[in-house]
Coordinates of N, CA, C and O in Angstrom, one line a residue:
M1 N -4.0 -46.1 24.6 CA -2.9 -45.4 23.7 C -3.0 -46.3 22.5 O -2.6 -47.5 22.4
P2 N -3.2 -45.6 21.4 CA -3.1 -46.4 20.2 C -1.7 -46.7 19.7 O -0.7 -46.1 20.0
S3 N -1.4 -48.0 19.2 CA -0.1 -48.5 18.8 C 0.2 -47.9 17.4 O -0.8 -47.3 16.7
N4 N 1.5 -48.0 17.0 CA 1.9 -47.5 15.6 C 1.1 -48.2 14.4 O 1.0 -47.6 13.5
T5 N 0.6 -49.4 14.8 CA 0.1 -50.1 13.8 C -1.3 -49.4 13.5 O -2.0 -49.7 12.5
D6 N -1.9 -48.7 14.4 CA -3.2 -48.2 14.3 C -3.1 -46.9 13.5 O -4.3 -46.2 13.0
Q7 N -1.9 -46.3 13.5 CA -1.8 -45.0 12.5 C -1.8 -45.3 11.1 O -1.0 -46.3 10.5
P8 N -2.3 -44.4 10.4 CA -2.2 -44.7 8.8 C -0.7 -44.5 8.3 O -0.1 -43.8 8.9
E9 N -0.5 -45.2 7.4 CA 1.0 -45.0 6.9 C 0.9 -44.0 5.7 O 0.3 -44.1 4.9
Y10 N 1.9 -43.0 5.9 CA 1.9 -42.0 4.7 C 3.1 -42.1 4.1 O 4.2 -42.2 4.7
T11 N 3.0 -42.1 2.8 CA 4.2 -42.2 1.8 C 4.0 -41.1 0.9 O 3.0 -40.8 0.5
H12 N 5.2 -40.6 0.4 CA 5.2 -39.6 -0.5 C 5.5 -40.3 -1.9 O 6.5 -40.8 -2.0
Q13 N 4.4 -40.4 -2.7 CA 4.6 -41.1 -4.0 C 5.0 -40.1 -5.0 O 4.3 -39.1 -5.2
I14 N 6.2 -40.3 -5.6 CA 6.7 -39.3 -6.7 C 6.0 -39.9 -8.1 O 6.1 -41.0 -8.4
P15 N 5.2 -39.0 -8.8 CA 4.6 -39.5 -10.0 C 5.5 -40.0 -11.0 O 6.7 -39.6 -11.1
G16 N 5.2 -40.8 -12.0 CA 6.0 -41.3 -13.0 C 6.3 -40.3 -14.1 O 7.3 -40.4 -14.7
N17 N 5.5 -39.5 -14.2 CA 5.7 -38.4 -15.3 C 5.5 -37.0 -14.5 O 4.5 -36.8 -13.9
I18 N 6.6 -36.1 -14.6 CA 6.6 -35.0 -13.9 C 6.7 -33.8 -14.9 O 7.5 -33.9 -15.9
T19 N 5.8 -32.6 -14.6 CA 6.0 -31.6 -15.4 C 6.7 -30.5 -14.7 O 6.3 -30.3 -13.5
A20 N 7.9 -30.0 -15.2 CA 8.6 -29.0 -14.5 C 8.8 -27.7 -15.4 O 8.5 -27.8 -16.6
V21 N 9.3 -26.8 -14.8 CA 9.7 -25.5 -15.5 C 11.0 -25.0 -15.2 O 11.7 -25.3 -14.1
G22 N 11.7 -24.4 -16.1 CA 12.9 -23.8 -15.9 C 12.9 -22.4 -16.4 O 12.1 -22.0 -17.4
A23 N 13.5 -21.4 -15.7 CA 13.4 -20.0 -16.2 C 14.8 -19.3 -16.5 O 15.7 -19.4 -15.7
F24 N 14.8 -18.7 -17.7 CA 15.9 -18.2 -18.4 C 15.7 -16.6 -18.3 O 14.9 -16.1 -19.0
V25 N 16.1 -16.1 -17.2 CA 15.9 -14.7 -16.9 C 17.4 -13.9 -17.2 O 18.4 -14.1 -16.7
V26 N 17.2 -13.0 -18.2 CA 18.4 -12.2 -18.6 C 18.3 -10.8 -18.2 O 17.3 -10.1 -18.2
R27 N 19.6 -10.3 -17.6 CA 19.5 -8.8 -17.3 C 21.0 -8.4 -17.7 O 21.9 -8.7 -17.1
D28 N 20.9 -7.4 -18.5 CA 22.3 -6.9 -18.9 C 23.6 -7.7 -19.2 O 24.5 -7.8 -18.7
E29 N 23.1 -8.7 -20.1 CA 24.1 -9.8 -20.4 C 24.6 -10.7 -19.3 O 25.8 -11.2 -19.4
R30 N 23.7 -11.0 -18.5 CA 23.9 -11.8 -17.3 C 22.7 -12.6 -17.2 O 21.5 -12.3 -17.4
V31 N 22.8 -13.8 -16.7 CA 21.8 -14.9 -16.6 C 21.5 -15.2 -14.9 O 22.5 -15.3 -14.3
L32 N 20.3 -15.4 -14.6 CA 20.0 -15.5 -13.4 C 20.2 -17.2 -13.0 O 19.7 -17.9 -13.9
V33 N 21.1 -17.4 -12.1 CA 21.3 -18.8 -11.9 C 21.4 -19.0 -10.2 O 21.4 -18.2 -9.6
V34 N 21.1 -20.4 -10.0 CA 21.2 -20.7 -8.6 C 22.2 -22.0 -8.4 O 22.2 -22.7 -9.5
R35 N 22.8 -22.2 -7.3 CA 23.6 -23.2 -7.0 C 22.8 -24.2 -6.0 O 22.6 -23.8 -4.9
L36 N 22.3 -25.3 -6.5 CA 21.6 -26.1 -5.8 C 22.3 -27.0 -4.7 O 23.4 -27.3 -4.8
T37 N 21.7 -27.3 -3.6 CA 22.3 -28.1 -2.4 C 21.9 -29.4 -2.4 O 22.1 -29.9 -1.4
Y38 N 21.2 -29.9 -3.3 CA 20.8 -31.2 -3.3 C 20.6 -32.0 -4.7 O 20.7 -31.1 -5.7
G39 N 20.5 -33.2 -4.8 CA 20.1 -33.9 -6.1 C 21.4 -33.9 -7.0 O 22.5 -33.7 -6.6
P40 N 21.1 -34.4 -8.3 CA 22.0 -34.8 -9.2 C 23.1 -33.4 -9.6 O 23.9 -33.6 -10.1
T41 N 22.3 -32.2 -9.4 CA 23.0 -31.1 -9.7 C 23.7 -30.3 -8.5 O 23.8 -29.2 -8.6
E42 N 23.7 -31.0 -7.4 CA 24.0 -30.5 -6.1 C 25.4 -29.8 -6.4 O 26.5 -30.3 -7.1
G43 N 25.6 -28.5 -6.0 CA 26.9 -27.7 -6.1 C 27.2 -27.1 -7.5 O 28.1 -26.6 -7.7
R44 N 26.3 -27.2 -8.4 CA 26.4 -26.8 -9.7 C 25.3 -25.8 -9.8 O 24.2 -25.7 -9.4
Y45 N 25.8 -24.7 -10.9 CA 24.9 -23.5 -11.3 C 23.9 -24.1 -12.2 O 24.3 -24.9 -13.1
S46 N 22.5 -23.9 -12.0 CA 21.6 -24.1 -13.0 C 20.5 -22.9 -12.9 O 20.7 -21.9 -12.3
L47 N 19.6 -23.1 -13.9 CA 18.4 -22.1 -13.9 C 17.6 -22.3 -12.7 O 17.2 -23.5 -12.3
P48 N 16.8 -21.3 -12.2 CA 15.7 -21.7 -11.2 C 14.7 -22.4 -11.9 O 14.4 -22.2 -13.1
G49 N 14.1 -23.2 -11.2 CA 13.1 -24.0 -11.8 C 12.5 -25.0 -10.8 O 13.1 -25.2 -9.8
G50 N 11.6 -25.8 -11.2 CA 11.1 -26.8 -10.3 C 9.7 -27.4 -11.0 O 9.3 -27.1 -11.9
W51 N 9.1 -28.2 -10.1 CA 7.8 -29.0 -10.4 C 6.7 -28.0 -10.5 O 6.5 -26.9 -9.7
Q52 N 5.9 -28.1 -11.4 CA 4.5 -27.4 -11.6 C 3.7 -27.8 -10.3 O 3.5 -29.1 -10.2
D53 N 2.9 -27.0 -9.8 CA 2.0 -27.4 -8.6 C 0.8 -27.8 -9.4 O 0.3 -27.4 -10.5
V54 N 0.0 -28.7 -8.8 CA -1.3 -29.2 -9.3 C -2.2 -27.8 -9.4 O -2.3 -27.2 -8.4
G55 N -3.0 -27.7 -10.5 CA -3.8 -26.6 -10.7 C -3.1 -25.2 -11.1 O -3.8 -24.3 -11.4
E56 N -1.8 -25.3 -11.3 CA -1.0 -24.2 -11.7 C -0.8 -24.2 -13.2 O -0.4 -25.1 -13.8
E57 N -0.8 -22.9 -13.7 CA -0.5 -22.8 -15.2 C 1.1 -22.8 -15.2 O 1.9 -22.3 -14.2
L58 N 1.5 -23.2 -16.4 CA 3.0 -23.4 -16.6 C 3.8 -22.0 -16.3 O 4.9 -22.0 -15.6
D59 N 3.2 -21.1 -17.0 CA 4.1 -19.7 -17.1 C 3.9 -19.1 -15.7 O 4.9 -18.4 -15.2
T60 N 3.0 -19.3 -15.1 CA 2.6 -18.9 -13.6 C 3.8 -19.6 -12.7 O 4.4 -19.1 -11.8
A61 N 4.0 -21.1 -13.0 CA 4.9 -21.8 -12.3 C 6.4 -21.2 -12.3 O 7.2 -21.3 -11.6
A62 N 6.7 -20.8 -13.6 CA 8.0 -20.3 -13.9 C 8.2 -19.1 -13.2 O 9.3 -18.9 -12.5
V63 N 7.2 -18.2 -13.1 CA 7.3 -17.0 -12.2 C 7.5 -17.2 -10.8 O 8.4 -16.8 -10.0
R64 N 6.7 -18.2 -10.3 CA 6.7 -18.6 -8.9 C 8.0 -19.1 -8.5 O 8.6 -18.8 -7.3
E65 N 8.6 -20.0 -9.2 CA 9.9 -20.7 -9.0 C 11.1 -19.8 -8.8 O 11.9 -19.8 -8.1
V66 N 11.0 -18.6 -9.8 CA 12.0 -17.7 -9.6 C 12.0 -16.9 -8.4 O 12.9 -16.7 -7.7
R67 N 10.6 -16.5 -7.9 CA 10.4 -15.8 -6.8 C 10.9 -16.7 -5.6 O 11.6 -16.2 -4.6
E68 N 10.4 -17.8 -5.5 CA 10.8 -18.8 -4.5 C 12.2 -19.0 -4.2 O 12.6 -19.3 -3.2
E69 N 12.9 -19.1 -5.2 CA 14.5 -19.7 -5.3 C 15.4 -18.5 -5.1 O 16.4 -18.5 -4.6
T70 N 14.8 -17.3 -5.5 CA 15.8 -16.2 -5.7 C 15.3 -14.9 -5.0 O 16.1 -13.8 -5.1
G71 N 14.0 -14.6 -4.8 CA 13.6 -13.4 -4.4 C 13.3 -12.5 -5.6 O 12.8 -11.3 -5.3
V72 N 13.5 -12.7 -6.7 CA 13.5 -11.9 -7.9 C 12.0 -12.0 -8.4 O 11.5 -13.1 -8.5
E73 N 11.4 -10.8 -8.8 CA 10.1 -10.8 -9.5 C 10.5 -10.6 -10.9 O 11.2 -9.8 -11.5
A74 N 9.8 -11.5 -11.7 CA 10.0 -11.5 -13.0 C 8.8 -11.6 -14.1 O 7.9 -12.1 -13.2
R75 N 8.6 -11.2 -15.1 CA 7.6 -11.4 -16.1 C 7.8 -12.3 -17.1 O 8.9 -12.2 -17.7
C76 N 6.9 -13.1 -17.3 CA 7.0 -14.1 -18.3 C 6.9 -13.6 -19.7 O 5.9 -13.0 -20.1
I77 N 8.0 -13.9 -20.6 CA 7.8 -13.3 -21.9 C 7.2 -14.4 -22.8 O 6.4 -14.2 -23.6
G78 N 7.7 -15.5 -22.7 CA 7.2 -16.8 -23.5 C 8.0 -18.1 -23.5 O 9.1 -18.1 -22.7
M79 N 7.4 -19.2 -23.9 CA 8.1 -20.4 -23.8 C 9.3 -20.5 -24.7 O 9.0 -20.3 -26.0
I80 N 10.5 -21.0 -24.3 CA 11.7 -21.0 -25.4 C 11.9 -22.6 -25.7 O 12.8 -22.6 -26.5
G81 N 11.5 -23.5 -25.2 CA 11.7 -24.9 -25.4 C 11.3 -25.9 -24.6 O 10.8 -25.4 -23.4
M82 N 11.4 -27.0 -24.9 CA 10.8 -28.2 -24.0 C 12.1 -29.3 -24.1 O 12.7 -29.5 -25.0
R83 N 12.4 -29.6 -22.8 CA 13.5 -30.6 -22.6 C 12.8 -31.9 -22.0 O 12.2 -31.7 -20.8
T84 N 13.0 -33.1 -22.6 CA 12.5 -34.2 -21.8 C 13.8 -35.0 -21.3 O 14.8 -35.0 -21.9
R85 N 13.6 -35.5 -20.2 CA 14.8 -36.4 -19.6 C 14.3 -37.4 -18.9 O 13.1 -37.4 -18.3
T86 N 15.1 -38.6 -18.6 CA 14.7 -39.5 -17.7 C 15.6 -39.2 -16.4 O 16.8 -39.0 -16.4
D87 N 14.8 -39.5 -15.2 CA 15.4 -39.4 -14.0 C 16.3 -40.5 -13.9 O 16.3 -41.5 -14.7
R88 N 17.0 -40.5 -12.8 CA 17.8 -42.0 -12.4 C 16.9 -43.0 -12.4 O 17.3 -44.1 -12.3
D89 N 15.6 -42.8 -12.0 CA 14.7 -43.8 -11.8 C 14.1 -44.2 -13.3 O 13.6 -43.3 -13.9
P90 N 14.2 -45.3 -13.8 CA 13.9 -45.7 -15.1 C 12.2 -45.7 -15.2 O 11.7 -45.6 -16.2
E91 N 11.6 -45.6 -14.2 CA 10.2 -45.4 -14.1 C 9.7 -44.1 -14.2 O 8.4 -43.7 -14.2
R92 N 10.5 -43.1 -14.4 CA 10.1 -41.7 -14.3 C 10.7 -40.8 -15.6 O 11.5 -41.1 -16.0
T93 N 9.7 -40.0 -16.0 CA 10.1 -39.1 -17.1 C 9.8 -37.7 -16.8 O 8.8 -37.6 -16.2
I94 N 10.9 -36.8 -16.9 CA 10.5 -35.5 -16.6 C 10.5 -34.5 -17.9 O 11.2 -34.7 -18.8
V95 N 9.5 -33.9 -18.0 CA 9.2 -32.7 -19.1 C 9.4 -31.4 -18.4 O 8.8 -31.0 -17.4
D96 N 10.6 -30.7 -18.9 CA 10.9 -29.3 -18.5 C 10.3 -28.5 -19.6 O 10.9 -28.6 -20.5
L97 N 9.6 -27.5 -19.4 CA 9.2 -26.4 -20.1 C 10.0 -25.2 -19.9 O 9.9 -24.8 -18.7
M98 N 10.9 -24.7 -20.8 CA 11.8 -23.5 -20.5 C 11.2 -22.5 -20.8 O 10.6 -22.1 -22.1
W99 N 11.4 -21.3 -20.1 CA 10.6 -20.0 -20.2 C 11.8 -18.9 -20.2 O 12.6 -18.9 -19.4
L100 N 11.5 -17.9 -21.0 CA 12.1 -16.7 -21.0 C 11.4 -15.7 -20.1 O 10.2 -15.5 -20.3
L101 N 12.1 -15.2 -19.2 CA 11.5 -14.0 -18.3 C 12.3 -12.9 -18.3 O 13.5 -12.8 -18.5
E102 N 11.6 -11.6 -17.9 CA 12.2 -10.4 -18.0 C 12.2 -10.0 -16.5 O 11.2 -10.1 -15.8
H103 N 13.4 -9.6 -16.0 CA 13.7 -9.0 -14.8 C 12.7 -7.9 -14.4 O 12.7 -6.9 -15.3
E104 N 12.0 -7.8 -13.4 CA 11.1 -6.8 -13.0 C 11.6 -5.9 -11.8 O 11.8 -4.7 -11.6
S105 N 11.9 -6.7 -10.6 CA 12.4 -6.1 -9.4 C 13.0 -7.1 -8.6 O 13.1 -8.2 -8.7
G106 N 13.9 -6.6 -7.6 CA 14.5 -7.5 -6.7 C 15.8 -7.8 -7.0 O 16.3 -7.7 -8.1
E107 N 16.7 -8.2 -6.1 CA 18.1 -8.6 -6.3 C 18.1 -10.1 -5.8 O 17.6 -10.4 -4.7
P108 N 18.9 -10.9 -6.5 CA 18.9 -12.4 -6.2 C 19.7 -12.6 -4.9 O 20.8 -12.0 -4.5
H109 N 18.9 -13.6 -4.2 CA 19.5 -14.3 -3.0 C 18.7 -15.5 -2.8 O 17.6 -15.6 -3.0
P110 N 19.5 -16.6 -2.2 CA 18.9 -17.9 -2.0 C 17.9 -17.7 -0.9 O 18.0 -17.2 0.0
R111 N 16.7 -18.4 -1.1 CA 15.5 -18.1 -0.3 C 15.0 -19.4 0.3 O 14.6 -19.2 1.4
D112 N 14.9 -20.5 -0.4 CA 14.2 -21.6 0.1 C 14.9 -22.7 0.7 O 14.4 -23.8 1.0
G113 N 16.1 -22.6 0.8 CA 16.9 -23.8 1.4 C 17.4 -24.7 0.3 O 18.5 -25.5 0.5
E114 N 17.0 -24.7 -1.0 CA 17.1 -25.6 -2.2 C 18.6 -25.2 -2.7 O 19.1 -26.0 -3.4
A115 N 18.9 -23.8 -2.5 CA 20.1 -23.3 -3.1 C 20.9 -22.5 -2.0 O 20.4 -22.0 -1.1
D116 N 22.2 -22.5 -2.2 CA 23.2 -21.8 -1.4 C 23.7 -20.5 -2.0 O 24.3 -19.7 -1.4
D117 N 23.4 -20.3 -3.3 CA 23.7 -19.1 -3.9 C 22.7 -18.8 -5.1 O 22.3 -19.8 -5.7
A118 N 22.4 -17.6 -5.3 CA 21.5 -17.1 -6.3 C 22.2 -15.7 -6.7 O 22.4 -14.8 -5.9
R119 N 22.3 -15.6 -8.2 CA 23.0 -14.3 -8.7 C 22.8 -14.3 -10.1 O 22.4 -15.2 -10.8
Y120 N 23.1 -12.9 -10.6 CA 23.2 -12.9 -12.1 C 24.5 -13.0 -12.4 O 25.4 -12.2 -12.0
M121 N 24.8 -14.1 -13.2 CA 26.2 -14.4 -13.8 C 26.4 -13.8 -15.1 O 25.7 -14.2 -15.9
P122 N 27.4 -13.2 -15.4 CA 27.7 -12.7 -16.6 C 27.9 -13.9 -17.6 O 28.6 -14.9 -17.3
F123 N 27.6 -13.6 -18.8 CA 27.4 -14.7 -19.9 C 28.9 -15.2 -19.9 O 29.1 -16.5 -20.0
D124 N 30.0 -14.4 -20.1 CA 31.3 -14.9 -20.3 C 31.7 -15.8 -19.3 O 32.6 -16.8 -19.3
E125 N 31.5 -15.3 -17.9 CA 31.8 -16.2 -16.8 C 31.1 -17.5 -16.7 O 31.8 -18.5 -16.5
V126 N 29.8 -17.7 -17.1 CA 29.1 -18.9 -17.3 C 30.0 -19.7 -18.1 O 30.1 -21.0 -18.0
L127 N 30.4 -19.3 -19.4 CA 30.8 -20.0 -20.4 C 32.3 -20.5 -20.0 O 32.9 -21.4 -20.6
G128 N 32.9 -19.7 -19.1 CA 34.2 -20.1 -18.7 C 34.4 -21.0 -17.4 O 35.4 -21.6 -17.1
R129 N 33.2 -21.5 -16.9 CA 33.1 -22.2 -15.7 C 32.8 -23.7 -16.0 O 32.3 -23.8 -16.9
D130 N 33.3 -24.5 -15.2 CA 33.0 -26.0 -15.3 C 31.9 -26.4 -14.2 O 31.6 -27.8 -14.2
D131 N 31.2 -25.5 -13.5 CA 30.3 -26.0 -12.5 C 28.9 -25.3 -12.9 O 28.1 -25.2 -12.0
V132 N 28.7 -25.1 -14.3 CA 27.3 -24.7 -14.6 C 26.7 -25.6 -15.7 O 27.5 -26.3 -16.5
E133 N 25.6 -26.0 -15.3 CA 24.8 -27.0 -16.2 C 24.9 -26.6 -17.6 O 24.7 -25.3 -18.1
E134 N 24.9 -27.6 -18.6 CA 25.1 -27.4 -19.9 C 23.9 -26.6 -20.5 O 24.0 -25.9 -21.5
I135 N 22.7 -26.9 -20.0 CA 21.5 -26.3 -20.6 C 21.6 -24.7 -20.4 O 21.2 -24.0 -21.3
V136 N 22.3 -24.2 -19.5 CA 22.5 -22.6 -19.4 C 23.5 -22.2 -20.4 O 23.3 -21.1 -21.1
R137 N 24.5 -22.9 -20.6 CA 25.5 -22.7 -21.7 C 24.7 -22.6 -23.1 O 24.9 -21.7 -23.9
F138 N 24.0 -23.5 -23.2 CA 23.4 -23.8 -24.7 C 22.2 -22.5 -24.9 O 22.3 -22.2 -25.8
L139 N 21.6 -22.3 -23.7 CA 20.6 -21.1 -24.0 C 21.3 -19.8 -24.3 O 20.8 -18.9 -25.0
I140 N 22.4 -19.5 -23.5 CA 23.1 -18.3 -23.7 C 23.6 -18.4 -25.1 O 23.6 -17.1 -25.6
D141 N 24.2 -19.4 -25.7 CA 24.6 -19.4 -27.1 C 23.6 -19.0 -28.0 O 23.9 -18.3 -28.8
R142 N 22.4 -19.6 -27.8 CA 21.3 -19.3 -28.6 C 20.8 -17.8 -28.5 O 20.4 -17.1 -29.6
Y143 N 20.9 -17.4 -27.3 CA 20.5 -16.0 -26.9 C 21.2 -15.0 -27.7 O 21.0 -14.1 -28.5
R144 N 22.6 -15.2 -27.8 CA 23.7 -14.4 -28.2 C 23.6 -14.5 -29.7 O 24.0 -13.4 -30.3
D145 N 23.3 -15.6 -30.3 CA 23.3 -15.8 -31.8 C 22.0 -15.3 -32.3 O 21.8 -15.3 -33.5
G146 N 21.0 -14.8 -31.5 CA 19.8 -14.4 -32.0 C 18.9 -15.5 -32.4 O 17.8 -15.2 -33.1
A147 N 19.2 -16.8 -32.0 CA 18.5 -17.8 -32.5 C 17.5 -18.4 -31.4 O 16.8 -19.4 -31.5
L148 N 17.5 -17.7 -30.3 CA 16.5 -18.1 -29.2 C 15.0 -17.4 -29.5 O 14.9 -16.2 -29.6
R149 N 14.1 -18.3 -30.0 CA 12.9 -17.8 -30.1 C 11.9 -18.2 -29.2 O 12.1 -19.2 -28.4
H150 N 10.8 -17.6 -28.9 CA 9.8 -18.0 -27.9 C 8.4 -17.9 -28.6 O 8.1 -17.1 -29.3
L151 N 7.7 -18.7 -27.9 CA 6.1 -18.8 -28.2 C 5.6 -17.8 -27.2 O 5.7 -17.8 -26.1
C152 N 4.7 -17.0 -27.7 CA 4.0 -15.9 -26.8 C 2.7 -16.3 -26.7 O 2.1 -17.0 -27.3
L153 N 2.2 -15.6 -25.6 CA 0.7 -15.8 -25.3 C 0.0 -15.2 -26.2 O 0.0 -13.8 -26.5
V154 N -0.8 -16.0 -27.0 CA -1.7 -15.3 -28.0 C -3.1 -15.4 -27.8 O -3.9 -14.8 -28.4
G155 N -3.5 -16.1 -26.6 CA -5.0 -16.4 -26.6 C -5.2 -17.0 -25.1 O -4.3 -17.7 -24.6
K156 N -6.4 -16.4 -24.5 CA -6.5 -16.9 -23.0 C -8.2 -16.9 -23.1 O -8.9 -16.0 -23.6
N157 N -8.8 -18.0 -22.8 CA -10.2 -18.0 -22.8 C -10.7 -18.9 -21.7 O -10.0 -19.7 -21.2
V158 N -12.1 -18.7 -21.6 CA -12.9 -19.7 -20.7 C -13.5 -20.6 -21.7 O -14.4 -19.9 -22.6
D159 N -13.5 -21.8 -21.6 CA -14.2 -22.8 -22.5 C -15.8 -22.5 -22.4 O -16.4 -22.8 -21.3
E160 N -16.3 -22.0 -23.3 CA -17.8 -21.7 -23.5 C -18.8 -22.8 -23.4 O -19.8 -22.9 -23.0
T161 N -18.1 -24.1 -23.6 CA -19.0 -25.2 -23.6 C -19.1 -25.8 -22.2 O -20.0 -26.7 -21.8
D162 N -18.3 -25.2 -21.3 CA -18.5 -25.7 -19.9 C -19.3 -24.9 -19.1 O -19.2 -24.9 -17.8
R163 N -20.1 -23.9 -19.6 CA -21.1 -23.1 -18.8 C -21.9 -23.6 -17.8 O -22.0 -23.0 -16.8
N164 N -22.3 -24.8 -17.7 CA -23.1 -25.5 -16.9 C -22.5 -26.1 -15.9 O -23.1 -26.7 -15.0
T165 N -21.0 -26.1 -16.0 CA -20.3 -26.7 -14.8 C -19.9 -25.6 -13.7 O -20.0 -24.4 -14.0
E166 N -19.7 -26.0 -12.7 CA -19.3 -25.2 -11.5 C -18.2 -24.3 -11.7 O -18.1 -23.2 -11.5
K167 N -17.2 -24.9 -12.5 CA -15.9 -24.2 -12.7 C -15.5 -24.6 -14.2 O -15.2 -25.6 -14.5
P168 N -15.8 -23.5 -15.1 CA -15.6 -23.9 -16.6 C -14.0 -24.0 -16.8 O -13.1 -23.4 -16.0
E169 N -13.5 -24.6 -17.8 CA -12.2 -25.0 -18.0 C -11.7 -23.5 -18.7 O -12.1 -22.9 -19.6
E170 N -10.5 -23.1 -18.2 CA -9.7 -22.1 -18.7 C -8.5 -22.5 -19.2 O -7.9 -23.5 -18.8
W171 N -8.0 -21.8 -20.5 CA -6.8 -22.1 -21.0 C -6.1 -21.0 -21.6 O -6.7 -19.9 -21.7
K172 N -4.8 -21.2 -21.7 CA -4.0 -20.1 -22.3 C -3.4 -20.9 -23.6 O -2.8 -22.2 -23.7
L173 N -3.2 -20.2 -24.7 CA -2.5 -20.8 -25.8 C -1.1 -19.8 -26.1 O -1.1 -18.7 -26.3
F174 N -0.1 -20.5 -26.2 CA 1.2 -20.0 -26.7 C 1.6 -20.5 -28.0 O 1.6 -21.6 -28.3
A175 N 1.7 -19.4 -28.8 CA 2.2 -19.9 -30.3 C 3.1 -18.9 -30.8 O 3.4 -17.9 -30.4

């Protein structure tokens, strides 16, 4: 019987730089929010979002995170901002790309164990609560003021210079 020292040691290494997405989904003067059950925002309402998977496009990641956390199907309209932040670990930087999404179908409910509540919260309720992350308030204010601009998908292509490779590079441009 092999001893524990014969087994490989598995450790989960969190990268120093993390790319994440946040989803601002608006429906009838309400915003889609989740109340997280872990981490620095535990017990507070925030936007659905999370880390981008390896090999995943950013807009696709935003749609996936909304579906995984809330059960809502949404369509990506465009990128509305980029937030950089340092984690509590000084060796880590997180870049959040914030996306505007349009509700397509489904009613929100927490799905993946990361949140204990998911709902469309009226804008005025968000602004009157003290358990909502500041980024949600900020985006609502800009949305109401008509100052929330988004970069739209303007191009999608396969890089023609990579024809001789097994898998050519594909890209999307938001401008």
